[in-house]
mmCIF file of C-alpha atoms and ligand atoms in Angstrom:
data_model
loop_
_atom_site.group_PDB
_atom_site.id
_atom_site.type_symbol
_atom_site.label_atom_id
_atom_site.label_comp_id
_atom_site.label_asym_id
_atom_site.label_seq_id
_atom_site.Cartn_x
_atom_site.Cartn_y
_atom_site.Cartn_z
ATOM 1 C CA MET H 10 -44.625 -18.823 -26.714
ATOM 2 C CA ILE H 11 -44.804 -15.790 -24.463
ATOM 3 C CA ASP H 12 -47.586 -13.844 -26.115
ATOM 4 C CA LEU H 13 -47.402 -10.109 -25.443
ATOM 5 C CA ARG H 14 -49.195 -9.036 -28.635
ATOM 6 C CA SER H 15 -52.480 -8.179 -26.946
ATOM 7 C CA ASP H 16 -54.719 -8.933 -23.997
ATOM 8 C CA THR H 17 -57.196 -10.407 -26.488
ATOM 9 C CA VAL H 18 -55.142 -13.603 -26.676
ATOM 10 C CA THR H 19 -56.137 -14.997 -23.276
ATOM 11 C CA ARG H 20 -57.664 -18.478 -23.245
ATOM 12 C CA PRO H 21 -60.781 -19.146 -21.168
ATOM 13 C CA THR H 22 -59.970 -20.474 -17.698
ATOM 14 C CA ALA H 23 -61.109 -23.884 -16.464
ATOM 15 C CA ALA H 24 -63.847 -22.149 -14.439
ATOM 16 C CA MET H 25 -65.065 -20.368 -17.570
ATOM 17 C CA ARG H 26 -65.147 -23.569 -19.601
ATOM 18 C CA GLN H 27 -67.077 -25.279 -16.822
ATOM 19 C CA ALA H 28 -69.565 -22.396 -16.636
ATOM 20 C CA MET H 29 -70.003 -22.556 -20.414
ATOM 21 C CA VAL H 30 -70.826 -26.260 -20.224
ATOM 22 C CA GLU H 31 -73.407 -25.693 -17.513
ATOM 23 C CA ALA H 32 -74.918 -22.440 -18.808
ATOM 24 C CA GLU H 33 -78.678 -22.157 -18.875
ATOM 25 C CA VAL H 34 -79.640 -20.831 -22.295
ATOM 26 C CA GLY H 35 -82.600 -19.583 -24.332
ATOM 27 C CA ASP H 36 -83.089 -17.518 -27.466
ATOM 28 C CA ASP H 37 -81.502 -14.144 -26.818
ATOM 29 C CA VAL H 38 -83.138 -12.568 -29.871
ATOM 30 C CA TYR H 39 -86.382 -12.983 -27.869
ATOM 31 C CA SER H 40 -84.491 -11.806 -24.733
ATOM 32 C CA GLU H 41 -85.085 -15.293 -23.331
ATOM 33 C CA ASP H 42 -81.543 -16.318 -22.509
ATOM 34 C CA PRO H 43 -81.328 -16.167 -18.705
ATOM 35 C CA THR H 44 -77.522 -16.101 -18.637
ATOM 36 C CA VAL H 45 -77.312 -13.220 -21.124
ATOM 37 C CA ASN H 46 -80.041 -11.372 -19.219
ATOM 38 C CA TRP H 47 -78.120 -11.769 -15.968
ATOM 39 C CA LEU H 48 -74.881 -10.601 -17.581
ATOM 40 C CA GLU H 49 -76.657 -7.519 -18.965
ATOM 41 C CA LEU H 50 -78.179 -6.756 -15.568
ATOM 42 C CA ARG H 51 -74.828 -7.070 -13.797
ATOM 43 C CA ALA H 52 -73.067 -4.950 -16.432
ATOM 44 C CA ALA H 53 -75.703 -2.241 -15.933
ATOM 45 C CA GLU H 54 -75.273 -2.369 -12.153
ATOM 46 C CA ILE H 55 -71.504 -2.294 -12.302
ATOM 47 C CA THR H 56 -71.397 0.634 -14.735
ATOM 48 C CA GLY H 57 -74.196 2.452 -12.884
ATOM 49 C CA LYS H 58 -76.273 2.698 -16.066
ATOM 50 C CA GLU H 59 -79.945 1.798 -16.516
ATOM 51 C CA ALA H 60 -79.302 -1.052 -18.926
ATOM 52 C CA ALA H 61 -76.652 -2.889 -20.905
ATOM 53 C CA LEU H 62 -76.485 -5.012 -24.037
ATOM 54 C CA PHE H 63 -74.228 -7.982 -24.773
ATOM 55 C CA VAL H 64 -72.544 -7.542 -28.155
ATOM 56 C CA PRO H 65 -70.100 -9.839 -29.959
ATOM 57 C CA THR H 66 -67.269 -7.316 -30.238
ATOM 58 C CA GLY H 67 -66.042 -3.989 -28.981
ATOM 59 C CA THR H 68 -66.204 -2.667 -32.516
ATOM 60 C CA MET H 69 -69.929 -3.421 -32.632
ATOM 61 C CA GLY H 70 -70.387 -1.799 -29.212
ATOM 62 C CA ASN H 71 -68.662 1.396 -30.336
ATOM 63 C CA THR H 72 -70.506 1.362 -33.665
ATOM 64 C CA ILE H 73 -73.889 1.157 -31.950
ATOM 65 C CA GLY H 74 -72.909 3.608 -29.207
ATOM 66 C CA ILE H 75 -72.022 6.286 -31.762
ATOM 67 C CA LYS H 76 -75.169 5.543 -33.762
ATOM 68 C CA LEU H 77 -77.328 6.103 -30.677
ATOM 69 C CA LEU H 78 -75.781 9.484 -29.939
ATOM 70 C CA THR H 79 -75.608 11.012 -33.416
ATOM 71 C CA GLU H 80 -77.605 11.798 -36.508
ATOM 72 C CA HIS H 81 -76.523 11.287 -40.087
ATOM 73 C CA GLY H 82 -74.264 14.108 -41.281
ATOM 74 C CA GLN H 83 -72.892 15.118 -37.902
ATOM 75 C CA GLU H 84 -69.321 14.956 -36.652
ATOM 76 C CA VAL H 85 -67.773 12.844 -33.921
ATOM 77 C CA VAL H 86 -64.816 14.372 -32.126
ATOM 78 C CA CYS H 87 -62.179 11.967 -30.869
ATOM 79 C CA ASP H 88 -58.464 11.691 -30.297
ATOM 80 C CA ALA H 89 -56.339 11.399 -33.434
ATOM 81 C CA ARG H 90 -55.076 7.997 -32.310
ATOM 82 C CA ALA H 91 -58.437 6.620 -31.243
ATOM 83 C CA HIS H 92 -59.248 2.975 -31.904
ATOM 84 C CA LEU H 93 -62.581 4.225 -33.255
ATOM 85 C CA MET H 94 -60.830 6.094 -36.026
ATOM 86 C CA ASP H 95 -57.909 3.825 -36.874
ATOM 87 C CA TYR H 96 -59.046 0.258 -36.284
ATOM 88 C CA GLU H 97 -62.798 0.039 -36.796
ATOM 89 C CA LEU H 98 -63.119 0.106 -40.590
ATOM 90 C CA SER H 99 -64.637 3.612 -40.623
ATOM 91 C CA MET H 100 -67.833 2.308 -39.059
ATOM 92 C CA VAL H 101 -68.642 5.834 -37.872
ATOM 93 C CA ALA H 102 -68.949 6.777 -41.542
ATOM 94 C CA TRP H 103 -70.367 3.498 -42.789
ATOM 95 C CA PHE H 104 -73.085 2.972 -40.214
ATOM 96 C CA SER H 105 -73.724 6.355 -38.605
ATOM 97 C CA GLY H 106 -73.029 8.560 -41.620
ATOM 98 C CA CYS H 107 -70.813 10.837 -39.551
ATOM 99 C CA LEU H 108 -67.400 12.328 -40.075
ATOM 100 C CA VAL H 109 -64.666 11.747 -37.530
ATOM 101 C CA ARG H 110 -63.057 15.022 -36.463
ATOM 102 C CA PRO H 111 -59.781 14.120 -34.788
ATOM 103 C CA VAL H 112 -58.093 16.327 -32.214
ATOM 104 C CA SER H 113 -54.773 15.805 -30.521
ATOM 105 C CA ALA H 114 -52.914 16.964 -27.494
ATOM 106 C CA PRO H 115 -49.183 17.590 -27.818
ATOM 107 C CA GLN H 116 -48.608 15.402 -24.782
ATOM 108 C CA GLY H 117 -50.825 12.412 -24.324
ATOM 109 C CA LEU H 118 -54.539 12.404 -23.695
ATOM 110 C CA PRO H 119 -56.637 15.233 -25.094
ATOM 111 C CA ARG H 120 -58.393 17.283 -22.414
ATOM 112 C CA TRP H 121 -61.401 19.544 -22.823
ATOM 113 C CA GLU H 122 -59.259 22.391 -24.187
ATOM 114 C CA HIS H 123 -58.264 20.071 -27.055
ATOM 115 C CA TYR H 124 -61.699 18.576 -27.669
ATOM 116 C CA ARG H 125 -63.145 22.068 -27.734
ATOM 117 C CA LYS H 126 -61.062 22.900 -30.806
ATOM 118 C CA GLY H 127 -62.792 20.125 -32.743
ATOM 119 C CA LEU H 128 -66.330 21.370 -32.133
ATOM 120 C CA ARG H 129 -68.296 22.818 -35.031
ATOM 121 C CA GLN H 130 -71.373 24.974 -34.863
ATOM 122 C CA SER H 131 -73.920 24.255 -37.524
ATOM 123 C CA GLY H 132 -73.920 26.959 -40.173
ATOM 124 C CA TYR H 133 -73.987 27.417 -43.914
ATOM 125 C CA ASN H 134 -70.912 25.274 -44.362
ATOM 126 C CA ASN H 135 -70.481 23.298 -41.171
ATOM 127 C CA ALA H 136 -71.818 19.971 -40.070
ATOM 128 C CA PRO H 137 -72.569 20.167 -36.362
ATOM 129 C CA THR H 138 -70.826 18.017 -33.770
ATOM 130 C CA GLY H 139 -72.965 15.133 -32.596
ATOM 131 C CA CYS H 140 -70.870 13.579 -29.901
ATOM 132 C CA ILE H 141 -67.515 13.369 -28.206
ATOM 133 C CA GLU H 142 -65.695 10.073 -27.924
ATOM 134 C CA ILE H 143 -63.219 9.307 -25.148
ATOM 135 C CA GLU H 144 -60.960 6.256 -25.077
ATOM 136 C CA ASN H 145 -60.133 5.103 -21.546
ATOM 137 C CA THR H 146 -57.649 3.548 -21.116
ATOM 138 C CA HIS H 147 -56.094 4.814 -24.305
ATOM 139 C CA ASN H 148 -54.643 1.931 -26.256
ATOM 140 C CA MET H 149 -52.204 3.640 -28.642
ATOM 141 C CA LEU H 150 -51.086 6.121 -26.006
ATOM 142 C CA GLY H 151 -49.777 3.213 -23.961
ATOM 143 C CA GLY H 152 -52.776 2.385 -21.791
ATOM 144 C CA ARG H 153 -52.972 5.885 -20.308
ATOM 145 C CA VAL H 154 -55.764 6.550 -17.824
ATOM 146 C CA TYR H 155 -57.897 9.681 -17.814
ATOM 147 C CA PRO H 156 -57.584 11.587 -14.542
ATOM 148 C CA LEU H 157 -61.110 11.949 -13.131
ATOM 149 C CA GLY H 158 -60.892 15.732 -13.122
ATOM 150 C CA ASP H 159 -60.166 15.854 -16.864
ATOM 151 C CA LEU H 160 -62.948 13.402 -17.562
ATOM 152 C CA ASP H 161 -65.455 15.316 -15.465
ATOM 153 C CA GLU H 162 -64.559 18.529 -17.253
ATOM 154 C CA ILE H 163 -64.991 16.976 -20.717
ATOM 155 C CA CYS H 164 -68.383 15.521 -19.765
ATOM 156 C CA ALA H 165 -69.648 18.666 -18.037
ATOM 157 C CA GLU H 166 -68.587 21.004 -20.849
ATOM 158 C CA SER H 167 -70.065 18.646 -23.455
ATOM 159 C CA ARG H 168 -73.340 18.383 -21.595
ATOM 160 C CA ALA H 169 -73.511 22.160 -21.204
ATOM 161 C CA ARG H 170 -73.407 22.369 -25.016
ATOM 162 C CA GLY H 171 -75.962 19.626 -25.575
ATOM 163 C CA LEU H 172 -73.304 17.204 -26.809
ATOM 164 C CA LYS H 173 -73.396 13.507 -25.973
ATOM 165 C CA VAL H 174 -70.395 11.530 -24.739
ATOM 166 C CA HIS H 175 -69.510 7.942 -25.635
ATOM 167 C CA MET H 176 -66.676 6.197 -23.835
ATOM 168 C CA ASP H 177 -64.670 3.521 -25.593
ATOM 169 C CA GLY H 178 -63.939 1.762 -22.330
ATOM 170 C CA ALA H 179 -62.542 -1.397 -23.924
ATOM 171 C CA ARG H 180 -60.191 -1.390 -20.907
ATOM 172 C CA VAL H 181 -62.147 0.737 -18.455
ATOM 173 C CA PHE H 182 -61.635 -1.920 -15.763
ATOM 174 C CA ASN H 183 -57.905 -1.342 -16.097
ATOM 175 C CA ALA H 184 -58.556 2.367 -15.593
ATOM 176 C CA ALA H 185 -60.624 1.615 -12.486
ATOM 177 C CA GLU H 186 -57.872 -0.580 -11.088
ATOM 178 C CA ALA H 187 -55.227 2.067 -11.737
ATOM 179 C CA LEU H 188 -57.301 4.843 -10.134
ATOM 180 C CA GLY H 189 -58.645 2.714 -7.296
ATOM 181 C CA VAL H 190 -62.242 3.770 -7.997
ATOM 182 C CA PRO H 191 -65.273 1.804 -9.237
ATOM 183 C CA VAL H 192 -66.002 1.720 -12.964
ATOM 184 C CA SER H 193 -69.331 3.432 -12.231
ATOM 185 C CA ARG H 194 -67.466 6.518 -11.031
ATOM 186 C CA ILE H 195 -65.379 6.710 -14.193
ATOM 187 C CA VAL H 196 -68.351 6.429 -16.560
ATOM 188 C CA ARG H 197 -70.732 8.433 -14.338
ATOM 189 C CA ASP H 198 -71.273 11.339 -16.730
ATOM 190 C CA THR H 199 -71.008 9.532 -20.063
ATOM 191 C CA ASP H 200 -74.154 8.760 -22.054
ATOM 192 C CA THR H 201 -72.925 5.383 -23.248
ATOM 193 C CA VAL H 202 -69.943 3.184 -22.483
ATOM 194 C CA MET H 203 -68.597 0.121 -24.234
ATOM 195 C CA PHE H 204 -66.269 -2.250 -22.429
ATOM 196 C CA CYS H 205 -64.696 -5.515 -23.530
ATOM 197 C CA LEU H 206 -65.056 -8.775 -21.647
ATOM 198 C CA SER H 207 -62.585 -10.263 -24.109
ATOM 199 C CA LYS H 208 -59.524 -8.145 -23.278
ATOM 200 C CA GLY H 209 -57.894 -8.109 -19.846
ATOM 201 C CA LEU H 210 -61.007 -9.580 -18.247
ATOM 202 C CA GLY H 211 -60.245 -12.725 -20.204
ATOM 203 C CA ALA H 212 -63.564 -13.888 -21.674
ATOM 204 C CA PRO H 213 -63.240 -15.704 -25.003
ATOM 205 C CA VAL H 214 -65.813 -13.450 -26.727
ATOM 206 C CA GLY H 215 -67.938 -10.422 -26.026
ATOM 207 C CA SER H 216 -68.330 -6.801 -25.048
ATOM 208 C CA MET H 217 -71.021 -4.754 -23.308
ATOM 209 C CA LEU H 218 -72.669 -1.493 -24.279
ATOM 210 C CA ALA H 219 -74.317 0.331 -21.366
ATOM 211 C CA GLY H 220 -76.534 3.422 -21.270
ATOM 212 C CA THR H 221 -80.123 4.453 -20.654
ATOM 213 C CA ALA H 222 -82.920 1.887 -20.906
ATOM 214 C CA GLN H 223 -84.326 3.702 -23.912
ATOM 215 C CA ASP H 224 -80.990 3.816 -25.738
ATOM 216 C CA THR H 225 -80.351 0.169 -24.929
ATOM 217 C CA ALA H 226 -83.703 -0.840 -26.412
ATOM 218 C CA ARG H 227 -82.727 0.940 -29.620
ATOM 219 C CA ALA H 228 -79.263 -0.611 -29.424
ATOM 220 C CA ARG H 229 -80.868 -4.066 -29.486
ATOM 221 C CA LEU H 230 -82.343 -3.296 -32.922
ATOM 222 C CA TYR H 231 -79.060 -1.966 -34.271
ATOM 223 C CA ARG H 232 -77.298 -5.068 -32.971
ATOM 224 C CA LYS H 233 -79.732 -7.219 -34.952
ATOM 225 C CA ARG H 234 -79.193 -5.102 -38.065
ATOM 226 C CA LEU H 235 -75.458 -5.630 -37.774
ATOM 227 C CA GLY H 236 -75.863 -9.373 -37.501
ATOM 228 C CA GLY H 237 -75.322 -9.549 -33.765
ATOM 229 C CA GLY H 238 -78.514 -11.360 -32.722
ATOM 230 C CA MET H 239 -76.802 -14.363 -31.201
ATOM 231 C CA ARG H 240 -79.576 -16.776 -30.112
ATOM 232 C CA GLN H 241 -78.301 -19.174 -27.377
ATOM 233 C CA ALA H 242 -75.506 -16.818 -26.433
ATOM 234 C CA GLY H 243 -75.682 -17.868 -22.787
ATOM 235 C CA VAL H 244 -72.714 -20.164 -23.372
ATOM 236 C CA LEU H 245 -70.658 -17.045 -24.092
ATOM 237 C CA ALA H 246 -72.309 -14.905 -21.429
ATOM 238 C CA ALA H 247 -71.477 -17.567 -18.820
ATOM 239 C CA ALA H 248 -67.765 -17.007 -19.437
ATOM 240 C CA GLY H 249 -68.429 -13.260 -19.591
ATOM 241 C CA LEU H 250 -69.985 -13.316 -16.133
ATOM 242 C CA ILE H 251 -66.867 -14.850 -14.637
ATOM 243 C CA ALA H 252 -64.776 -12.257 -16.467
ATOM 244 C CA LEU H 253 -66.965 -9.475 -15.109
ATOM 245 C CA GLU H 254 -67.298 -10.663 -11.514
ATOM 246 C CA GLU H 255 -63.950 -12.262 -10.800
ATOM 247 C CA HIS H 256 -61.335 -10.991 -13.164
ATOM 248 C CA PRO H 257 -61.149 -7.267 -12.381
ATOM 249 C CA ALA H 258 -59.239 -8.349 -9.257
ATOM 250 C CA LYS H 259 -56.552 -9.938 -11.444
ATOM 251 C CA LEU H 260 -55.700 -6.751 -13.338
ATOM 252 C CA LYS H 261 -53.458 -5.511 -10.532
ATOM 253 C CA CYS H 262 -51.019 -8.266 -11.390
ATOM 254 C CA ASP H 263 -51.052 -7.376 -15.121
ATOM 255 C CA HIS H 264 -50.258 -3.771 -14.236
ATOM 256 C CA ALA H 265 -47.356 -4.808 -12.005
ATOM 257 C CA ASN H 266 -46.001 -6.992 -14.823
ATOM 258 C CA ALA H 267 -46.280 -4.118 -17.315
ATOM 259 C CA LYS H 268 -44.357 -1.842 -14.940
ATOM 260 C CA LEU H 269 -41.698 -4.512 -14.581
ATOM 261 C CA LEU H 270 -41.368 -4.729 -18.365
ATOM 262 C CA ALA H 271 -41.324 -0.945 -18.714
ATOM 263 C CA ALA H 272 -38.615 -0.434 -16.111
ATOM 264 C CA ALA H 273 -36.323 -2.961 -17.799
ATOM 265 C CA ILE H 274 -37.078 -1.965 -21.389
ATOM 266 C CA SER H 275 -36.507 1.724 -20.667
ATOM 267 C CA GLU H 276 -32.896 0.884 -19.740
ATOM 268 C CA MET H 277 -32.127 -0.877 -23.009
ATOM 269 C CA PRO H 278 -29.849 0.964 -25.452
ATOM 270 C CA GLY H 279 -31.597 2.698 -28.334
ATOM 271 C CA VAL H 280 -35.007 2.461 -26.683
ATOM 272 C CA ARG H 281 -37.101 5.465 -25.697
ATOM 273 C CA LEU H 282 -39.692 4.896 -22.988
ATOM 274 C CA ASP H 283 -40.678 6.820 -19.893
ATOM 275 C CA PRO H 284 -41.480 4.016 -17.450
ATOM 276 C CA THR H 285 -43.582 6.369 -15.314
ATOM 277 C CA SER H 286 -45.990 6.733 -18.242
ATOM 278 C CA VAL H 287 -46.991 3.077 -17.904
ATOM 279 C CA GLU H 288 -50.098 3.090 -15.752
ATOM 280 C CA THR H 289 -51.911 -0.087 -16.782
ATOM 281 C CA ASN H 290 -51.156 -3.173 -18.910
ATOM 282 C CA ILE H 291 -49.792 -1.637 -22.122
ATOM 283 C CA VAL H 292 -46.154 -0.752 -22.782
ATOM 284 C CA ILE H 293 -45.414 1.164 -25.978
ATOM 285 C CA PHE H 294 -41.780 1.953 -26.636
ATOM 286 C CA ASP H 295 -39.851 3.654 -29.401
ATOM 287 C CA VAL H 296 -37.003 1.701 -30.940
ATOM 288 C CA ALA H 297 -35.869 4.256 -33.549
ATOM 289 C CA GLY H 298 -32.586 4.692 -31.662
ATOM 290 C CA THR H 299 -31.657 1.052 -32.259
ATOM 291 C CA GLY H 300 -31.574 1.686 -36.001
ATOM 292 C CA VAL H 301 -33.616 -1.482 -36.504
ATOM 293 C CA ALA H 302 -37.176 -1.601 -37.790
ATOM 294 C CA PRO H 303 -39.757 -2.790 -35.234
ATOM 295 C CA LYS H 304 -40.943 -5.464 -37.666
ATOM 296 C CA LEU H 305 -37.463 -6.998 -37.726
ATOM 297 C CA ILE H 306 -37.258 -6.941 -33.952
ATOM 298 C CA SER H 307 -40.649 -8.574 -33.864
ATOM 299 C CA SER H 308 -39.518 -11.410 -36.176
ATOM 300 C CA ALA H 309 -36.308 -11.961 -34.226
ATOM 301 C CA LEU H 310 -38.265 -12.161 -30.973
ATOM 302 C CA LYS H 311 -40.654 -14.655 -32.488
ATOM 303 C CA LEU H 312 -37.822 -17.031 -33.348
ATOM 304 C CA ARG H 313 -36.976 -17.050 -29.646
ATOM 305 C CA GLY H 314 -40.481 -17.580 -28.387
ATOM 306 C CA VAL H 315 -41.685 -14.047 -27.675
ATOM 307 C CA LEU H 316 -44.575 -12.483 -29.570
ATOM 308 C CA MET H 317 -44.648 -8.686 -29.569
ATOM 309 C CA ASN H 318 -46.100 -6.488 -32.315
ATOM 310 C CA SER H 319 -44.889 -3.323 -33.933
ATOM 311 C CA VAL H 320 -47.505 -0.574 -33.827
ATOM 312 C CA SER H 321 -45.818 1.997 -36.069
ATOM 313 C CA ASP H 322 -42.604 2.457 -38.043
ATOM 314 C CA THR H 323 -40.745 3.170 -34.826
ATOM 315 C CA GLU H 324 -42.796 1.735 -31.985
ATOM 316 C CA MET H 325 -43.438 -1.654 -30.455
ATOM 317 C CA ARG H 326 -46.115 -2.660 -28.007
ATOM 318 C CA ALA H 327 -46.165 -5.231 -25.218
ATOM 319 C CA VAL H 328 -49.460 -6.000 -23.492
ATOM 320 C CA THR H 329 -49.719 -7.996 -20.280
ATOM 321 C CA HIS H 330 -52.642 -10.272 -19.355
ATOM 322 C CA TYR H 331 -53.341 -13.255 -17.138
ATOM 323 C CA ASP H 332 -51.810 -15.754 -19.552
ATOM 324 C CA VAL H 333 -48.345 -14.223 -19.070
ATOM 325 C CA SER H 334 -46.775 -14.623 -15.632
ATOM 326 C CA THR H 335 -44.158 -12.462 -13.966
ATOM 327 C CA GLY H 336 -41.672 -15.202 -14.851
ATOM 328 C CA ASP H 337 -42.709 -14.969 -18.516
ATOM 329 C CA CYS H 338 -42.173 -11.210 -18.417
ATOM 330 C CA LEU H 339 -38.708 -11.631 -16.906
ATOM 331 C CA ALA H 340 -37.864 -14.141 -19.646
ATOM 332 C CA ALA H 341 -39.213 -11.781 -22.314
ATOM 333 C CA ILE H 342 -37.011 -8.986 -20.948
ATOM 334 C CA ASP H 343 -33.897 -11.171 -21.260
ATOM 335 C CA ILE H 344 -34.793 -12.241 -24.763
ATOM 336 C CA LEU H 345 -35.515 -8.683 -25.911
ATOM 337 C CA ARG H 346 -32.203 -7.522 -24.457
ATOM 338 C CA GLN H 347 -30.312 -10.272 -26.328
ATOM 339 C CA VAL H 348 -32.168 -9.652 -29.565
ATOM 340 C CA LEU H 349 -31.417 -5.917 -29.461
ATOM 341 C CA LEU H 350 -27.737 -6.630 -28.807
ATOM 342 C CA GLU H 351 -27.403 -9.130 -31.646
ATOM 343 C CA ILE H 352 -29.549 -7.437 -34.223
ATOM 344 C CA ARG H 353 -27.625 -4.168 -34.024
ATOM 345 C CA LYS H 354 -24.299 -5.799 -34.908
HETATM 346 C C1 PLP U 1554 -59.934 -3.898 -28.725
HETATM 347 C C2 PLP U 1554 -60.477 -2.551 -28.690
HETATM 348 C C3 PLP U 1554 -61.776 -2.276 -29.165
HETATM 349 C C4 PLP U 1554 -62.723 -3.298 -29.756
HETATM 350 O O1 PLP U 1554 -62.168 -4.375 -30.301
HETATM 351 P P1 PLP U 1554 -62.885 -5.700 -30.855
HETATM 352 O O2 PLP U 1554 -61.717 -6.432 -31.356
HETATM 353 O O3 PLP U 1554 -63.839 -5.278 -31.887
HETATM 354 O O4 PLP U 1554 -63.561 -6.372 -29.707
HETATM 355 C C5 PLP U 1554 -62.224 -0.985 -29.072
HETATM 356 N N1 PLP U 1554 -61.472 -0.028 -28.540
HETATM 357 C C6 PLP U 1554 -60.245 -0.251 -28.058
HETATM 358 C C7 PLP U 1554 -59.490 0.861 -27.440
HETATM 359 C C8 PLP U 1554 -59.696 -1.515 -28.132
HETATM 360 O O5 PLP U 1554 -58.455 -1.726 -27.670
#
């Protein structure tokens, strides 16, 4: 199977499995796991934040990040297609007691001018805005990367108004690769950032939440409340360390493969895709013009050994990662072309 459903599907490498076997461990609820402690230190250094916390999932990292930056009854402004809003079981409401106030830009990523429209002043009828959330890269907008200028403006304007900024940086290493800058530059002005070790970086499990030392100490308590006190988690952190130290260098190849897919897919009849919009490892394309539902295309592909999900009634998504080679992508292109030809008859 050529699995292009997500970059979460990667299997741990031989080096990761070896590191897991040899990991030194302790009880992380007492902060006594040396491997987790080292991972947290390195994540803090790499993001340029004071501290970081190892959490089981990106969803938990976002949930805690928002909790740290808000009070009950406030609003969180984010893009209308944010992962936070659509795919995290309303945790902003459930755990932080806040309302999500979505904003959207007619073309792509919302900039400050769009975020600004979602802000609310407190008043007789308004709940005030607590924080701004930025997704970078943006999953459902096809892995788009925030230009640094736009990001700096959002953070500066937010700060000037006393608003906090959380970055859902599930794929912030992909953004760094695409921009050719360190992750620390991208997240420089955010209060908190979550990134996933388990996506393109290839760890089997885990995400990091980074911020101030004080916020991270509070985050540790929220993690425990949510059931994320993981005891001898060093076996997981050991794989996470390899993901963090060695795998950012591999993302270049994933991006090249995604561009290869995008260039070929954009030429297929009935497909709408601007290949220049593909900046990282996600290719979202519209198949409405084929007259065939994405779910049917997905099933037909599966029968021929390619896994690719539909993400809406008209769109499909292909995600590259280190477990699909350039050869796999070329094969997937051929199979998709054949399937689209046959299915339209
Ligand atoms: C995957 C993802 C997350 C978190 O996902 P988990 O499955 O909970 O680890 C958060 N934000 C974005 C944009 C994602 O793609």
